[in-house]
Short mmCIF file of C-alpha atoms in Angstrom, two decimals:
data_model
loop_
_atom_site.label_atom_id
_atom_site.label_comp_id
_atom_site.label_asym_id
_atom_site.label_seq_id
_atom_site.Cartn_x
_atom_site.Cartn_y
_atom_site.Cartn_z
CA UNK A 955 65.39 74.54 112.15
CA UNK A 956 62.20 72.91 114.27
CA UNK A 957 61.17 73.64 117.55
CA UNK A 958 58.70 71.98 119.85
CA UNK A 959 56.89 73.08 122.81
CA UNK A 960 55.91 71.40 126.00
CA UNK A 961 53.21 73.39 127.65
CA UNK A 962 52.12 72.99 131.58
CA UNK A 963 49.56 75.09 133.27
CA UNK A 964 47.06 77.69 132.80
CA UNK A 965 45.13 79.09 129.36
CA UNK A 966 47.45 82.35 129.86
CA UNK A 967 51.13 79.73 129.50
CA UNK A 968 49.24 78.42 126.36
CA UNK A 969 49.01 81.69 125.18
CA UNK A 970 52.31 82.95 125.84
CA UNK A 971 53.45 79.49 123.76
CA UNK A 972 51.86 80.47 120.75
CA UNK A 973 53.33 83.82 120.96
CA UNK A 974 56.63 82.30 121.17
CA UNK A 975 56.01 79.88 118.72
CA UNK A 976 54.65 82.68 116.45
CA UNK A 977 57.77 84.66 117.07
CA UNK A 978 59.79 81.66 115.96
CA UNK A 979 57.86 80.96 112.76
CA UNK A 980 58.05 84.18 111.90
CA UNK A 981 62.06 83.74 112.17
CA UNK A 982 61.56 80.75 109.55
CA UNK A 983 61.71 77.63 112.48
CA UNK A 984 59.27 74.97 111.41
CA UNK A 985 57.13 73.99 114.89
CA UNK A 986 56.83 70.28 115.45
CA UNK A 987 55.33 67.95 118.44
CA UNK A 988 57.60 67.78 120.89
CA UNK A 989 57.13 63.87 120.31
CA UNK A 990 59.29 64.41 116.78
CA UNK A 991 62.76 65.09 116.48
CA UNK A 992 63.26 68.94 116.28
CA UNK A 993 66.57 71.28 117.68
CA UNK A 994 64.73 73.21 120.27
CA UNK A 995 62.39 72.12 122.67
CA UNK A 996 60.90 74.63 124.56
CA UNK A 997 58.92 73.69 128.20
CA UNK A 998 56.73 76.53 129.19
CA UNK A 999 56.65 75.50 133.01
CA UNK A 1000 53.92 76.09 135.37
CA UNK A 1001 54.66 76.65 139.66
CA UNK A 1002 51.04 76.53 141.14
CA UNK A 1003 52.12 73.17 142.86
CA UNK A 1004 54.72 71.49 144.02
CA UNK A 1005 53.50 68.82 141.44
CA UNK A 1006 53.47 71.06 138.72
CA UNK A 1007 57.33 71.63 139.36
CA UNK A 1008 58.19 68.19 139.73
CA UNK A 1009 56.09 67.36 135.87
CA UNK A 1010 58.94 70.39 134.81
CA UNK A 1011 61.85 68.98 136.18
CA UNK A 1012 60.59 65.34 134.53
CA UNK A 1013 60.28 67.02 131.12
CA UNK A 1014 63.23 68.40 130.86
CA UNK A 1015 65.34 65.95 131.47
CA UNK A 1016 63.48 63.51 129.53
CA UNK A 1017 63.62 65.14 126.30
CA UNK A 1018 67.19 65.98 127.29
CA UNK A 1019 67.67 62.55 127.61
CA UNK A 1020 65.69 61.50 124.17
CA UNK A 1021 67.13 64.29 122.15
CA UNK A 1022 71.07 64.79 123.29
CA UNK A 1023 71.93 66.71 120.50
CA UNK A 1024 69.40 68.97 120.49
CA UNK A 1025 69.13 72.40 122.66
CA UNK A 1026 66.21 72.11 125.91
CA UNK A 1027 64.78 75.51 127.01
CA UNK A 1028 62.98 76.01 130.13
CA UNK A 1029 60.90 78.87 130.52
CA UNK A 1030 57.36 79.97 132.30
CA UNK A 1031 56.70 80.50 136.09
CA UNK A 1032 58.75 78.10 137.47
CA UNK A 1033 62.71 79.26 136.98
CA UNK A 1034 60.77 83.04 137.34
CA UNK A 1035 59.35 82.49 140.82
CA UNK A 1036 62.19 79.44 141.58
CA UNK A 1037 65.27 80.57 140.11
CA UNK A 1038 67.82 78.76 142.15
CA UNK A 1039 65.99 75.74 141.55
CA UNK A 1040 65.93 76.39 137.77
CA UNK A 1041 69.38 76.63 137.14
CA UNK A 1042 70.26 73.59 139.04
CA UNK A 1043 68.39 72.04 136.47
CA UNK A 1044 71.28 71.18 134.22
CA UNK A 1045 69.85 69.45 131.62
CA UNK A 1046 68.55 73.14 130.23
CA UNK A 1047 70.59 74.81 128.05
CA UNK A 1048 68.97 77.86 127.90
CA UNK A 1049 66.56 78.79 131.55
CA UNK A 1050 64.42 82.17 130.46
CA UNK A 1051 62.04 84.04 132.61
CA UNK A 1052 58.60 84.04 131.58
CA UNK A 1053 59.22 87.80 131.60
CA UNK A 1054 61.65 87.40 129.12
CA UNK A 1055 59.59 85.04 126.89
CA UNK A 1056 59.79 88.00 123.66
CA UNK A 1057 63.50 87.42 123.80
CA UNK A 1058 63.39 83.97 123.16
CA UNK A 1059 64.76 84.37 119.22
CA UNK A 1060 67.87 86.69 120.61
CA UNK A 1061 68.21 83.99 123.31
CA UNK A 1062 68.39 81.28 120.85
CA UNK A 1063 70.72 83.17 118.48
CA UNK A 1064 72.74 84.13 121.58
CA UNK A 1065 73.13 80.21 122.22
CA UNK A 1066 73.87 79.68 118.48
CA UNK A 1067 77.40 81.46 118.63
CA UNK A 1068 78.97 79.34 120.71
CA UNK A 1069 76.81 76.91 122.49
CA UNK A 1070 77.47 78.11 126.06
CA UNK A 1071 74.64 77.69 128.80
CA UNK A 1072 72.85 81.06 128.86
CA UNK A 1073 70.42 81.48 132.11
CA UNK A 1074 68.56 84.82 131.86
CA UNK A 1075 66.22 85.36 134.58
CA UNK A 1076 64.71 88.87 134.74
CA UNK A 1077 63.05 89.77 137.93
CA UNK A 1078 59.39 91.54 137.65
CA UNK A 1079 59.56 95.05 138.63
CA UNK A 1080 56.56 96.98 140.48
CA UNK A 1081 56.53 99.33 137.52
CA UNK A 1082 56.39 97.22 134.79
CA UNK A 1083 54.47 97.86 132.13
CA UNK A 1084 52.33 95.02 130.28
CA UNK A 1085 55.07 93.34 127.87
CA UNK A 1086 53.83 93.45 124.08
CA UNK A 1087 52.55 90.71 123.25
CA UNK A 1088 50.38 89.20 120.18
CA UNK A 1089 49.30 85.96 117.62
CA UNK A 1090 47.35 86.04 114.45
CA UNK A 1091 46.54 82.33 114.79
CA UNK A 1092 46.22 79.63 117.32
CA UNK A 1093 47.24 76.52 116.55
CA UNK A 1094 44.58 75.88 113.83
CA UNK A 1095 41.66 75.92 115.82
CA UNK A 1096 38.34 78.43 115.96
CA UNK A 1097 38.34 79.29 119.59
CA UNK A 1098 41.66 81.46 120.70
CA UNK A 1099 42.77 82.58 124.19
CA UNK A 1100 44.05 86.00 124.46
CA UNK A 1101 46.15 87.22 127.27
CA UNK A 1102 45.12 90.72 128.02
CA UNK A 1103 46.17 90.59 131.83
CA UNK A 1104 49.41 89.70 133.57
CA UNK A 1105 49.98 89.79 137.54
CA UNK A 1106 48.65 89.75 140.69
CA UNK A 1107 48.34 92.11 143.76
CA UNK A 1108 45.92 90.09 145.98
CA UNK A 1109 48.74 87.55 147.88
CA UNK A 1110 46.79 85.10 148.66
CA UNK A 1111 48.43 83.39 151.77
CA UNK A 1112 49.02 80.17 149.74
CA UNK A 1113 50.04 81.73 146.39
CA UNK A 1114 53.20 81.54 144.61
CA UNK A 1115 51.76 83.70 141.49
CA UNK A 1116 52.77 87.19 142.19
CA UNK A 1117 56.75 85.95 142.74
CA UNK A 1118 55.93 83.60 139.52
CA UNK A 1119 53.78 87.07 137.71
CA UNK A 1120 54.79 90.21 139.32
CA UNK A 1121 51.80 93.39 139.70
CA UNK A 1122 49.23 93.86 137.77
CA UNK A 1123 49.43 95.03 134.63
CA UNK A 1124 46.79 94.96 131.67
CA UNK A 1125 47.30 95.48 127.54
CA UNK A 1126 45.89 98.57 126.08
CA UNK A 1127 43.48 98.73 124.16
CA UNK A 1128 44.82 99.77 120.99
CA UNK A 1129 46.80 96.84 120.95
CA UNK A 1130 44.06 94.45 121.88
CA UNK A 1131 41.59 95.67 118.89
CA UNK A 1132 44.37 95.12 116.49
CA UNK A 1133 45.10 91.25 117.79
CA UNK A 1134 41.43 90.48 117.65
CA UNK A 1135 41.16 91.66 114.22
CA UNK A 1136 43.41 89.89 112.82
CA UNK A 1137 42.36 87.08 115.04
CA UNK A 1138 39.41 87.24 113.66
CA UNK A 1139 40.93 87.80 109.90
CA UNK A 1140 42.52 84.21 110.25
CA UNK A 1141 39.12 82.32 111.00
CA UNK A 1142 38.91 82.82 114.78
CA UNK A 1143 35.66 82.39 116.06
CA UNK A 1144 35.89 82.62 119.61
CA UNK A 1145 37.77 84.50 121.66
CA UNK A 1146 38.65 83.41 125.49
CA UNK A 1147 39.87 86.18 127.58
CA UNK A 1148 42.46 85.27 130.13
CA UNK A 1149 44.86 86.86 132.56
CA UNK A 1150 46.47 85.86 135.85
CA UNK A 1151 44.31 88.13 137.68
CA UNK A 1152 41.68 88.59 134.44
CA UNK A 1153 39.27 90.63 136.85
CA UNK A 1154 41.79 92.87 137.62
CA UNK A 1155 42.10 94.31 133.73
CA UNK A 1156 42.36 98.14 133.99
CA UNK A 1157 43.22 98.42 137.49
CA UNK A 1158 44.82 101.90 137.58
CA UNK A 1159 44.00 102.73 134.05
CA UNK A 1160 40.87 104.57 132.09
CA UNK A 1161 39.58 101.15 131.08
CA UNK A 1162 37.56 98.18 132.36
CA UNK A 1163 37.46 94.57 131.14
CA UNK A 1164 34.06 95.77 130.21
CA UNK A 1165 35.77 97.72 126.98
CA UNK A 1166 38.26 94.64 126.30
CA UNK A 1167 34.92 92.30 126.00
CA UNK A 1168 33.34 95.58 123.75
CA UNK A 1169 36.01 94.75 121.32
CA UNK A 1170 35.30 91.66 120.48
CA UNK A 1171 31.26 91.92 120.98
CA UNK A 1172 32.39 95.02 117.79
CA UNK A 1173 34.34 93.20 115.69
CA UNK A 1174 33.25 91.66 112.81
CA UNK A 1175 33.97 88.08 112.05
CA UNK A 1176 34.03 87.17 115.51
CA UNK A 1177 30.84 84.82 116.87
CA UNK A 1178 31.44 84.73 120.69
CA UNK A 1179 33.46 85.52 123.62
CA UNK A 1180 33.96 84.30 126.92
CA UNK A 1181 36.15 85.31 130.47
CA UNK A 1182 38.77 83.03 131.91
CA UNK A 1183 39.17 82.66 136.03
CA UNK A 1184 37.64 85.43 137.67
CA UNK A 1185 37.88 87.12 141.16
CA UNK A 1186 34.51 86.90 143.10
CA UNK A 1187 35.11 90.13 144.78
CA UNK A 1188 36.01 91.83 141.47
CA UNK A 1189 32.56 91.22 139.73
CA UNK A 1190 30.45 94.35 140.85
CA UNK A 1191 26.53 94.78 140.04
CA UNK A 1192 27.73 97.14 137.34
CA UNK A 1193 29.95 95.55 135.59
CA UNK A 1194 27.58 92.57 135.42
CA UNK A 1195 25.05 94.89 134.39
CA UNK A 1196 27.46 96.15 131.73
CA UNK A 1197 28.33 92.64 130.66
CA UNK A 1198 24.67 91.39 130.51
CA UNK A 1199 24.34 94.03 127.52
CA UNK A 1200 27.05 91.96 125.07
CA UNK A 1201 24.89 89.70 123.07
CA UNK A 1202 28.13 87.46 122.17
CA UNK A 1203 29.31 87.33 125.43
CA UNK A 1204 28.60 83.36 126.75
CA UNK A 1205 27.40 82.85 129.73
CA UNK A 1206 29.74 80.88 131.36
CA UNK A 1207 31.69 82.23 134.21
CA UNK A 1208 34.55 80.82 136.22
CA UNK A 1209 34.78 82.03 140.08
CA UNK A 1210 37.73 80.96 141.58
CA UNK A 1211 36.14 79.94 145.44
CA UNK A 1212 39.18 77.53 147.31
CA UNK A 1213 37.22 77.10 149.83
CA UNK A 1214 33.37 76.97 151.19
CA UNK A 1215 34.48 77.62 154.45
CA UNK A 1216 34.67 81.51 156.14
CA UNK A 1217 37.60 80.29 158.92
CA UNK A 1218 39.73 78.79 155.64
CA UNK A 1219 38.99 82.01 153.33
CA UNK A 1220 40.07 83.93 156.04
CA UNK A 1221 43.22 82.03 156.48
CA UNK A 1222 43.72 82.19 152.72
CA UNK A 1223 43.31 85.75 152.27
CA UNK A 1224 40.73 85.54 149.90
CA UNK A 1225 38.82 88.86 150.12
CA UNK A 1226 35.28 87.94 150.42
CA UNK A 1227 32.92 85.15 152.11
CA UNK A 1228 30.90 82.26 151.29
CA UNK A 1229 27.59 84.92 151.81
CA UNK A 1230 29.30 87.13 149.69
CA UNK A 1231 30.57 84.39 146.93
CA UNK A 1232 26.78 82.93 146.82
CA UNK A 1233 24.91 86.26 146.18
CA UNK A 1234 27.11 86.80 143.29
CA UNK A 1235 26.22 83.70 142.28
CA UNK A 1236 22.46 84.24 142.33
CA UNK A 1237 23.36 87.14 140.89
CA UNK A 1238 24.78 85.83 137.54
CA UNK A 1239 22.23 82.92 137.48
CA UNK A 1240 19.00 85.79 137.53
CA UNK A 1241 20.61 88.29 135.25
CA UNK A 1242 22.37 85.50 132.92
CA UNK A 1243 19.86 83.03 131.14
CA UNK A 1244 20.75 79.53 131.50
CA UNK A 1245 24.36 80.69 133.17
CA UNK A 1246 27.16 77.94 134.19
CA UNK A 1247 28.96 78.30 137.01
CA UNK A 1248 32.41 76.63 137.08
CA UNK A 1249 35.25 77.19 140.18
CA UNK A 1250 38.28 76.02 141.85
CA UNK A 1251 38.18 74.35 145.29
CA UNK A 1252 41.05 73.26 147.66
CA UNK A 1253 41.13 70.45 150.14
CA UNK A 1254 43.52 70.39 152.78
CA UNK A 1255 44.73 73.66 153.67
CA UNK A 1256 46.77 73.95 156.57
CA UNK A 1257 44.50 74.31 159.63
CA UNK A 1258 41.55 72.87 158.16
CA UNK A 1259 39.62 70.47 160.28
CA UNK A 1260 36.71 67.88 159.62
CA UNK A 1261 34.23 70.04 160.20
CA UNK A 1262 35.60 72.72 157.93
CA UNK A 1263 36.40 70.57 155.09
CA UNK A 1264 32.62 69.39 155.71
CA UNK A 1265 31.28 73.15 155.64
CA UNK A 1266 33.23 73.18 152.33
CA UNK A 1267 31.67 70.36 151.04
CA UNK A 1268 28.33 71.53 151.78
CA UNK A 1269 28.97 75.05 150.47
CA UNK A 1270 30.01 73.69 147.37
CA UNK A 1271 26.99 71.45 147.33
CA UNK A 1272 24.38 74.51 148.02
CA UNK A 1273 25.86 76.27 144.73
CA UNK A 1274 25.21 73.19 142.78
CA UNK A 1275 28.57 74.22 140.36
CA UNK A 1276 28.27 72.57 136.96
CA UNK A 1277 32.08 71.78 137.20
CA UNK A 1278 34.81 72.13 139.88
CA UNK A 1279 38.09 71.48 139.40
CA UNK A 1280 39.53 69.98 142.72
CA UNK A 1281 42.92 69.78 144.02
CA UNK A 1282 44.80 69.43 146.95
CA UNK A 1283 46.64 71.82 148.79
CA UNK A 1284 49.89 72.13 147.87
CA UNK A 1285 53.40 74.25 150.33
CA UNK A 1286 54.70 76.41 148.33
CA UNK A 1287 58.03 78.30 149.87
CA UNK A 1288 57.90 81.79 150.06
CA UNK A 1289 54.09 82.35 150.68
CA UNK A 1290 52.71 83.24 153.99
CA UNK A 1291 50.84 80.20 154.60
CA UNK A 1292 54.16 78.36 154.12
CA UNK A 1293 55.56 79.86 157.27
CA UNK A 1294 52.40 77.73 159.08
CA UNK A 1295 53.74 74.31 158.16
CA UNK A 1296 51.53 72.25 156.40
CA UNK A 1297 49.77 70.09 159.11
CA UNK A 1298 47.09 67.71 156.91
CA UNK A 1299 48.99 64.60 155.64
CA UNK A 1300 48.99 64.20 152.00
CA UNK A 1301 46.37 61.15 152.56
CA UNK A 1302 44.18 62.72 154.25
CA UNK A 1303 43.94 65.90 151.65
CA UNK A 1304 43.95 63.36 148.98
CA UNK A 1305 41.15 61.34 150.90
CA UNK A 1306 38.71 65.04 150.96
CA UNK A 1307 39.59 65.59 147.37
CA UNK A 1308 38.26 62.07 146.28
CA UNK A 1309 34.97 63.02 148.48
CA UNK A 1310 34.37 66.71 146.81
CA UNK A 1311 35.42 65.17 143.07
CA UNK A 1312 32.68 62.59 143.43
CA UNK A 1313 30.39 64.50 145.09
CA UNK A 1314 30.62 67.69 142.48
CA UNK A 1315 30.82 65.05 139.70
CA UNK A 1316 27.41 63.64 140.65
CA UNK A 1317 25.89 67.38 140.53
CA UNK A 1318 27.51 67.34 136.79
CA UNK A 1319 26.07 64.47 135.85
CA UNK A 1320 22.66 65.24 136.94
CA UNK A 1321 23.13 68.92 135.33
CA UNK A 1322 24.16 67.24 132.13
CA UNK A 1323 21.21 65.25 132.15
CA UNK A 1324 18.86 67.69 132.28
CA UNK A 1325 20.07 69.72 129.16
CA UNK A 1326 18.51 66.77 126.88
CA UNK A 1327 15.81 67.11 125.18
CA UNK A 1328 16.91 71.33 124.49
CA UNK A 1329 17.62 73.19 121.49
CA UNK A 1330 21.17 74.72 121.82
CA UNK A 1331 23.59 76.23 119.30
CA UNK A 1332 27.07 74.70 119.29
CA UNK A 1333 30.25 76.11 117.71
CA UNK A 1334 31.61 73.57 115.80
CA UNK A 1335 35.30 73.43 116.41
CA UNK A 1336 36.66 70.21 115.57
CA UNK A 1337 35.83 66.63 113.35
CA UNK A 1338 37.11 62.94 113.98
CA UNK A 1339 35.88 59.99 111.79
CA UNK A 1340 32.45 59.75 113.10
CA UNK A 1341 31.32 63.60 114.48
CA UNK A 1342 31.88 66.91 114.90
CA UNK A 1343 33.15 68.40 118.36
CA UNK A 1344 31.85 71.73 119.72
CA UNK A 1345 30.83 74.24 122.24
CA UNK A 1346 27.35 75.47 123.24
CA UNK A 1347 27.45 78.98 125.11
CA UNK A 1348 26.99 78.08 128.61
CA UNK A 1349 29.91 75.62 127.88
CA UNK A 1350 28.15 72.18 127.37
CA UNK A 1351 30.60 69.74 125.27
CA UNK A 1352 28.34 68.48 121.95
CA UNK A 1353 28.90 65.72 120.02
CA UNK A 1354 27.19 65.70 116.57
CA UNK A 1355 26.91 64.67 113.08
CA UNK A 1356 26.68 66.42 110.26
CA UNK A 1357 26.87 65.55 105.91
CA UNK A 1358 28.94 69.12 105.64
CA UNK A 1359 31.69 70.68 106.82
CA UNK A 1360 30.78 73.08 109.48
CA UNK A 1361 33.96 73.77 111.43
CA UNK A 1362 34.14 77.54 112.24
CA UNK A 1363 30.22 77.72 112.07
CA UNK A 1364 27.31 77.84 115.05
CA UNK A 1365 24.73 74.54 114.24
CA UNK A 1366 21.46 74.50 116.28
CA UNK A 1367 20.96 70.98 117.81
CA UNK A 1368 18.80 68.85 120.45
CA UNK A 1369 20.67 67.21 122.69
CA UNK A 1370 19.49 63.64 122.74
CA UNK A 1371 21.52 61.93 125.18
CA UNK A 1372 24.64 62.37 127.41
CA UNK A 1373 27.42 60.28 127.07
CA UNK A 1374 28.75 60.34 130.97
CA UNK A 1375 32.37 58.23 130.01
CA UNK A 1376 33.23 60.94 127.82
CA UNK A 1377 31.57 63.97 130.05
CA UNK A 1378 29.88 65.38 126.98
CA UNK A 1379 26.40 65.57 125.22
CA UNK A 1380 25.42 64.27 121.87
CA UNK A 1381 22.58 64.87 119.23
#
């Protein structure tokens, strides 16, 4: 039997497909792209936009369409937070929670015995615990995301995520030592911690994502690790003085911002403001040598004017971000800031997102520039016909040449150039 996955969304939906996909290798199914012919294909669907739904809807139906005979599952966030929506979907035979994703053998089996439309959607309870969940590999690379965090309790006014997640809810420890192990056992280099809320690991029990970065600064075989998205508010002075102690922790750190503006965080619900968000910023940049800072920012939001979208702009600006991924806001039913209405037309969000993508870009670009000429250490993690592919620390993309194979291994090179068409730098 093969199965194929179609993945949308974040680093934690990637995860949970190569735990499914482990699951189902495990059960002897042979995983193919899902451009081959295979019997399952599998979308992992992602709800953070309205956009994001629509790119589900457009899968499924076109492998549906492509592969008749075969069986099309739909799982992830989408038929979790959007149920109704996900069984009028008929072109999946089988519509699974992402809550349920650990069943998905059972499911299939289930569907085996007589071929009868199965839609299981569990809901999230308040009291759930964290699901078990592992891999030993990742798809044959060196760098490996682990999910150590599911949920979220903040409600963010425009967030779908805690219908789509449920609470918060973190892997023990135990469990985590024993997947980075034999993470690291299989060749893993890197590890990537990620979560819904990733800042929020521990909350309620005796442990911090402090000790879940311990683990892998302890265990041997393993060369670096780095956070996912994190929650400005979240990152205290201790932990980052804890943090600053882990010698293969990388300096890179995500801060989810969505807006520069105090009136449109407010309106959000984020739990800080932009005084607060730039201090920790300074913050990371003195205690963290040579420290990128990376974030998310919104244009559009319902109730944003010109003048806020501006103090955005110039917020974002001030930081000087080495990359921001920008996006425009998007209604999503059931959240508080859909009961507003959504009073920016889709132009004129898409006309501010154009403006902060070029402006940000240009602060990359210079920021790029001004790494060459430095000696950095890159993680080698993939080859083509002409160079290797890689990593430095603080997350600058290397291209590079070498006469051995050094996949899996840290090389020290200068960075002679940047090569701006393919955002990356090259020695």
């Amino acid at each position: 039997m093969k199965a194929a996955f179609y993945t949308l969304g974040c680093k934690v939906n990637q995860y949970e497909t190569e735990y499914m996909a482990e699951l189902l290798k495990k059960a002897g199914f042979e995983i193919v792209s899902p451009s081959e012919k295979a019997d399952y294909y599998i979308v992992n669907s992602c709800t953070v936009t309205a956009t994001a739904d629509q790119k589900t809807r457009q899968n499924v139906r076109k492998l549906k369409r492509k592969n008749p005979e075969a069986a099309v599952i739909l799982t992830g966030c989408m038929p979790q937070a959007f149920p109704e929506s996900a069984d009028e979907l008929s072109e999946a035979d089988i519509v699974l929670s992402n809550k349920s994703n650990g069943d998905i053998l059972s499911i299939i089996n289930e569907y085996n015995l007589n071929k009868t439309r199965i839609v299981r959607i569990e809901k999230h309870g308040n009291k759930d615990g964290f699901a078990p969940c592992s891999i030993s590999e990742f798809s044959e690379r060196v760098r490996a995301f682990v999910k150590i965090e599911d949920g979220c309790d903040r409600f963010c006014s425009y967030c779908i995520i805690p219908m789509a997640r449920g609470r918060v809810r973190s892997k023990p420890l135990g469990d985590l030592k024993e997947e980075i192990i034999a993470l690291a056992e299989s060749g893993i280099k890197e590890i990537v911690l990620v979560g819904i809320n990733l800042s929020s690991y521990g909350k309620g029990e005796d442990f911090s994502l402090v000790d879940a970065v311990r683990i892998c600064e302890e265990t041997s075989g393993i060369l670096r690790v780095r956070l996912g998205s994190l929650e400005p508010d979240h990152i205290t002075d201790d932990i980052i003085e804890s943090l600053s102690k882990f010698k293969k922790l990388c300096p890179q750190f995500h801060i989810s911002l969505q807006s520069g503006c105090d009136k449109t965080l407010k309106s959000m619900n984020r739990h800080y403001d932009s005084s607060e968000f730039k201090a920790l910023c300074d913050k990371l940049r003195s205690v963290f040598p040579d420290a990128t800072l990376t974030t998310d920012i919104m244009t559009g939001f319902n109730g944003e004017s010109e003048e806020d979208f501006k103090a955005s702009l110039e917020f974002v600006k001030n930081i000087g971000f080495e990359k921001v991924h920008v996006f425009p806001y998007s209604r999503r039913e059931g959240t508080a800031a859909s009961k507003r209405g959504d009073d920016i037309p889709k132009a004129e969000k898409e006309r501010r997102a154009a403006i902060m993508i070029d402006e940000t870009e240009k602060i990359r670009r210079d920021y790029m520039k001004s790494q060459i000429g430095k000696k950095v250490s890159v993680l080698a993690e993939s080859k083509d016909e002409s160079s290797y592919k890689g990593y430095t620390k603080n997350y600058i993309p290397v291209s590079f040449e070498s006469d051995e194979n050094v996949v899996g291994k840290e090389i020290e090179v200068i960075l002679k150039g940047h090569d701006e068409a393919n955002d990356c730098c090259y020695s």
